[in-house]
PDB file of C-alpha atoms in Angstrom:
ATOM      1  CA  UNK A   1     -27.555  18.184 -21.948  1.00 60.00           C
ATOM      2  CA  UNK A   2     -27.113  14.155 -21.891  1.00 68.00           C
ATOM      3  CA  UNK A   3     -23.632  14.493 -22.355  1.00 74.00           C
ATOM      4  CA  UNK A   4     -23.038  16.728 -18.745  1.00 78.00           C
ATOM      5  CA  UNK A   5     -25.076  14.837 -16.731  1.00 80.00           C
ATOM      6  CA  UNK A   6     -23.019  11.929 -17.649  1.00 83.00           C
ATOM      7  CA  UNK A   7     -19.949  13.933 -16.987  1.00 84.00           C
ATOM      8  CA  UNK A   8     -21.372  14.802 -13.648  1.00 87.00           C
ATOM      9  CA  UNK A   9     -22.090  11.307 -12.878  1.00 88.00           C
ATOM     10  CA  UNK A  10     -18.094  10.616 -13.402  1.00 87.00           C
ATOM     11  CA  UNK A  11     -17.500  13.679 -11.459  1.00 89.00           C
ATOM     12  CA  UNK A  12     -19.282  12.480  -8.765  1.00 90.00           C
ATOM     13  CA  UNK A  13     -18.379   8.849  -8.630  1.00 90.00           C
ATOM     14  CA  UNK A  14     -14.770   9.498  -9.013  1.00 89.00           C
ATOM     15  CA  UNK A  15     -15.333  11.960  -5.794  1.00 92.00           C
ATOM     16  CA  UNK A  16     -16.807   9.455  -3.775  1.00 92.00           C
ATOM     17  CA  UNK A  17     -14.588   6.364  -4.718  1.00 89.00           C
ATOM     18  CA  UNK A  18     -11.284   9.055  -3.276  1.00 87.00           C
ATOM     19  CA  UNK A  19     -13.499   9.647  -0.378  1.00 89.00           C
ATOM     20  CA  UNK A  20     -14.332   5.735  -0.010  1.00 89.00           C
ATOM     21  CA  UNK A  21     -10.643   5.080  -0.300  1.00 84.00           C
ATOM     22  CA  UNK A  22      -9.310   7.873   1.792  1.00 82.00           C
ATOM     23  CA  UNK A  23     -11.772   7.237   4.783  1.00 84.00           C
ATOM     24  CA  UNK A  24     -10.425   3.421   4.443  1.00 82.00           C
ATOM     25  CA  UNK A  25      -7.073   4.227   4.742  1.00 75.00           C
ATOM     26  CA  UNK A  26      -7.898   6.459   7.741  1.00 76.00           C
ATOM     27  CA  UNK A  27      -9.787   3.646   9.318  1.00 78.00           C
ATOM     28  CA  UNK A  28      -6.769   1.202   9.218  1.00 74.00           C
ATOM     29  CA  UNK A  29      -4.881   3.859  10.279  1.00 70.00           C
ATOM     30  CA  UNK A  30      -6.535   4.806  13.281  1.00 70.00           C
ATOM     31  CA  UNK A  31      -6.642   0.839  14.020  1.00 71.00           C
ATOM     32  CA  UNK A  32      -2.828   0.761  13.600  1.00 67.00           C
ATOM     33  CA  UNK A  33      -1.873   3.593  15.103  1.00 65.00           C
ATOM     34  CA  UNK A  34      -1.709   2.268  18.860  1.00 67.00           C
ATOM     35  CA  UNK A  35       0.266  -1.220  17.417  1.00 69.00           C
ATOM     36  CA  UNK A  36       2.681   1.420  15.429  1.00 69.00           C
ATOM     37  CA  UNK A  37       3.441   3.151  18.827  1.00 70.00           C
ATOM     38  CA  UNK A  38       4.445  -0.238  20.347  1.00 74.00           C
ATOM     39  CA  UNK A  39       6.926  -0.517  17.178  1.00 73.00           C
ATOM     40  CA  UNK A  40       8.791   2.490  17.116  1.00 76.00           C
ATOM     41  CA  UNK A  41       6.375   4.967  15.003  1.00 77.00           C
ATOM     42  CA  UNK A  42       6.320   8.548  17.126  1.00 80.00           C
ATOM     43  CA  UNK A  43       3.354  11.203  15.903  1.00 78.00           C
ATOM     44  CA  UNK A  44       2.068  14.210  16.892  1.00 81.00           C
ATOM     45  CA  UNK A  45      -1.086  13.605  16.351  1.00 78.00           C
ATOM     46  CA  UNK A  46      -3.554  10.998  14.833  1.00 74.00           C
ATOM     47  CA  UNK A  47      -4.167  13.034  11.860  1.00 79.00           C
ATOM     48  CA  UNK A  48      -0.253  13.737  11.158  1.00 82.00           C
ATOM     49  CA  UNK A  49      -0.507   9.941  11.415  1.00 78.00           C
ATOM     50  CA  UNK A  50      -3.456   9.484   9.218  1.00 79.00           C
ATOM     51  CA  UNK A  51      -2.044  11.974   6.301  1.00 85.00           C
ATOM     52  CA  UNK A  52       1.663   9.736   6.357  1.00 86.00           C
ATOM     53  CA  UNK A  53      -0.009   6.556   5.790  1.00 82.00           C
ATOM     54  CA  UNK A  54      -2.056   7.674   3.032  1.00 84.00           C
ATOM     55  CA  UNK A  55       0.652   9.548   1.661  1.00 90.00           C
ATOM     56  CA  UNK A  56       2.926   6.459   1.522  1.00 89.00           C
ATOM     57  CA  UNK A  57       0.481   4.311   0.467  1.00 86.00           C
ATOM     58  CA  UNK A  58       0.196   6.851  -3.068  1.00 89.00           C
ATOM     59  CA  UNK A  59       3.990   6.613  -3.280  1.00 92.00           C
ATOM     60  CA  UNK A  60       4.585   3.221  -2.764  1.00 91.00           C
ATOM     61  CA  UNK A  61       1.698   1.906  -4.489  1.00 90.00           C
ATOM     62  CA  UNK A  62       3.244   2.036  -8.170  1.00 92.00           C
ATOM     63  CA  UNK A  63       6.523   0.415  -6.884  1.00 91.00           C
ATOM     64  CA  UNK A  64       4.058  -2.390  -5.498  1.00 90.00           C
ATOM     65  CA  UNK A  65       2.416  -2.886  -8.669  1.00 90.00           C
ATOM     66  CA  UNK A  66       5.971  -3.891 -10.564  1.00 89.00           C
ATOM     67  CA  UNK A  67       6.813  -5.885  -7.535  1.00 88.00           C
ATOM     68  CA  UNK A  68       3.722  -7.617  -7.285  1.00 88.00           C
ATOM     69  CA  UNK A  69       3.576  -7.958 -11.151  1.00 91.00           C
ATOM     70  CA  UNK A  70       7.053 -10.007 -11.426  1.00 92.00           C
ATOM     71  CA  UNK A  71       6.585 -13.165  -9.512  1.00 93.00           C
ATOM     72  CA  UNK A  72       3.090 -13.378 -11.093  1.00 91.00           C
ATOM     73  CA  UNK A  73       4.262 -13.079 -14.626  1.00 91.00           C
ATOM     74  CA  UNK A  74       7.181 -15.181 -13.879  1.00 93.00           C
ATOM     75  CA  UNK A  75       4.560 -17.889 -12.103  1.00 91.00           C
ATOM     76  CA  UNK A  76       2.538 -17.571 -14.964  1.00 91.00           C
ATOM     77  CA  UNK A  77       4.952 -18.426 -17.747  1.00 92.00           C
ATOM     78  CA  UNK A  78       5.943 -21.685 -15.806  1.00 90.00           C
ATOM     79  CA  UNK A  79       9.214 -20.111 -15.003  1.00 92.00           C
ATOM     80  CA  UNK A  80       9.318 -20.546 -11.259  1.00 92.00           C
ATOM     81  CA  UNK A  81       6.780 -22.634  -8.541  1.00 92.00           C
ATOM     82  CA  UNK A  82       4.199 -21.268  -6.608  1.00 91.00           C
ATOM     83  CA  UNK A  83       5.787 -20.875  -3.491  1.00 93.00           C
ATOM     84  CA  UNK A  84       8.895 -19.411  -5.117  1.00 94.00           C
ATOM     85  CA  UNK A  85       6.766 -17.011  -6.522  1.00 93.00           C
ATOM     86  CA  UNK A  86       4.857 -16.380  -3.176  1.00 94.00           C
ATOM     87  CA  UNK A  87       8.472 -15.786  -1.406  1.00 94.00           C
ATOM     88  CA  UNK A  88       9.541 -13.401  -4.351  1.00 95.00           C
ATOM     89  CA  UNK A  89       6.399 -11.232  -4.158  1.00 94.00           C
ATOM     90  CA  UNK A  90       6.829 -10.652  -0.097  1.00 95.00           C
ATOM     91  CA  UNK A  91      10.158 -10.137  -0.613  1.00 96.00           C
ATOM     92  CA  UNK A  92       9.724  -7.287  -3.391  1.00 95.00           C
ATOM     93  CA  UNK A  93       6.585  -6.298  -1.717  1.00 94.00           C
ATOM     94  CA  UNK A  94       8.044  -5.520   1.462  1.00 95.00           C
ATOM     95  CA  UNK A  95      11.330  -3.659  -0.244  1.00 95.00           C
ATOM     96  CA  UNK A  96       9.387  -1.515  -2.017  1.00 95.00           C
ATOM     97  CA  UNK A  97       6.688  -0.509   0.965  1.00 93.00           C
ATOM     98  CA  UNK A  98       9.330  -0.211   2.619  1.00 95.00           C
ATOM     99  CA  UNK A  99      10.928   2.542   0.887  1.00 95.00           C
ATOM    100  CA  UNK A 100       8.024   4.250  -0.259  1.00 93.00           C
ATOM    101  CA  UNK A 101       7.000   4.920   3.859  1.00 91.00           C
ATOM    102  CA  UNK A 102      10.951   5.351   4.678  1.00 93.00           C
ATOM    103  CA  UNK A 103      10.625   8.298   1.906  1.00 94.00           C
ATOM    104  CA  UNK A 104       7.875   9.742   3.427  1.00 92.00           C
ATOM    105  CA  UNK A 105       8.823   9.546   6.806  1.00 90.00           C
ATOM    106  CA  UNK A 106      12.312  11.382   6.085  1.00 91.00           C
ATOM    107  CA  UNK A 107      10.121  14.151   4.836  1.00 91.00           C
ATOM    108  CA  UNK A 108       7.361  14.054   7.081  1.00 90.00           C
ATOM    109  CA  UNK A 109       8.879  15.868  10.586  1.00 88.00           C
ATOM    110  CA  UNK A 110       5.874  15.011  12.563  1.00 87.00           C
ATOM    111  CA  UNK A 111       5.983  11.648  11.745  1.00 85.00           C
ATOM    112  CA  UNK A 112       9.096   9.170  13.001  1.00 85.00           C
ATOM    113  CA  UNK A 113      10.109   5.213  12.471  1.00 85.00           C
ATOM    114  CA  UNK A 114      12.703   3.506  13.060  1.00 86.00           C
ATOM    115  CA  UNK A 115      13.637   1.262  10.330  1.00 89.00           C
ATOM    116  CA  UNK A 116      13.214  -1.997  12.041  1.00 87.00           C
ATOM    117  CA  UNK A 117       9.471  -0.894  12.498  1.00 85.00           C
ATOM    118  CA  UNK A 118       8.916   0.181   8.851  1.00 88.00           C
ATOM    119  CA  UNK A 119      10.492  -3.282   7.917  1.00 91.00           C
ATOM    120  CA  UNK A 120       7.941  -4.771   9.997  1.00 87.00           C
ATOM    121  CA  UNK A 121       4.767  -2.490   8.904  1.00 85.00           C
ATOM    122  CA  UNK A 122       6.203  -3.434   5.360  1.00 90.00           C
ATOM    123  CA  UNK A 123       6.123  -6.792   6.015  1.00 92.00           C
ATOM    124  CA  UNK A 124       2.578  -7.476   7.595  1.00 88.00           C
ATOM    125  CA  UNK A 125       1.280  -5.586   4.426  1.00 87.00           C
ATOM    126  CA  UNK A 126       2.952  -8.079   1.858  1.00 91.00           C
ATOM    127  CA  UNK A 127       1.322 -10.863   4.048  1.00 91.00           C
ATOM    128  CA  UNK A 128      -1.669  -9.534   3.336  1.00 88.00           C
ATOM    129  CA  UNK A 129      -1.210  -9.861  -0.342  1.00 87.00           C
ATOM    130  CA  UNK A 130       0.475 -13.590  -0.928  1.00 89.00           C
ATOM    131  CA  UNK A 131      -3.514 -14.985  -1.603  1.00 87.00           C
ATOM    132  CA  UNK A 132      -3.215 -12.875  -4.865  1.00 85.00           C
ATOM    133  CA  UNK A 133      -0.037 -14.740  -5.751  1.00 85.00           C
ATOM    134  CA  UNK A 134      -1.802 -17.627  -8.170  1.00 84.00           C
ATOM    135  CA  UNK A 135      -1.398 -18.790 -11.757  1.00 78.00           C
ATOM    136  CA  UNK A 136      -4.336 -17.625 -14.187  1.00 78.00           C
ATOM    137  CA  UNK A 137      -6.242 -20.186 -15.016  1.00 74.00           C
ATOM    138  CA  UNK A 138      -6.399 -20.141 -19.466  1.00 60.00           C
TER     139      UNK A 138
END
């Protein structure tokens, strides 16, 4: 009897952190949405819009982890300097959000960037990242 309930507890929170995280990336979507327009990005409809960027934030989020993971490790085994490692990390950061919304936008129809744009989009998220660019402290 314990044993479900606790199960049902996971259930549950695991339902609501998707929902948390979905309704986020609608939010910032929605917010977007009208600077995308002045960049290139065509939609039919805020929702089409809403459903791409969450979808290419799932597929490029694993290529971000690797890309984000190398400068750090590198950084943190003294092999390169802090701002090396901050350059490195938007660099690979913005290649590889970069292709993960250029893959979904080929197969999205109602959804259309230029490439310039998605470089851009691609960019302002690995800005958002460089604080997490540091050395661990032992």
């Amino acid at each position: 009897m314990d044993n479900n309930n606790n199960k049902r507890e996971k259930i549950i929170i695991f339902i609501l952190g998707a929902v948390l995280i979905i309704a986020v990336l609608s939010i910032i979507a929605i917010f977007s949405s009208a600077i995308m327009r002045l960049l290139g990005f065509e939609y039919e409809s805020v929702g089409g819009f809403i459903l791409y960027f969450i979808i290419a934030s799932i597929v490029s989020y694993p290529m971000n982890l690797v890309a984000g993971a190398f400068p750090k490790a590198l950084l943190n085994l003294d092999r390169i300097t802090r701002k090396m490692a901050v350059c490195m990390y938007v660099l690979l950061d913005t290649i590889t959000t970069f292709f993960g919304f250029y893959i979904v936008d080929y197969f999205m129809p109602s959804v259309s960037a230029n490439t310039i744009s998605l470089i851009v989009l691609a960019l302002v998220f690995a800005l958002f990242g460089i604080s997490d660019v540091k050395k661990k402290e032992s």
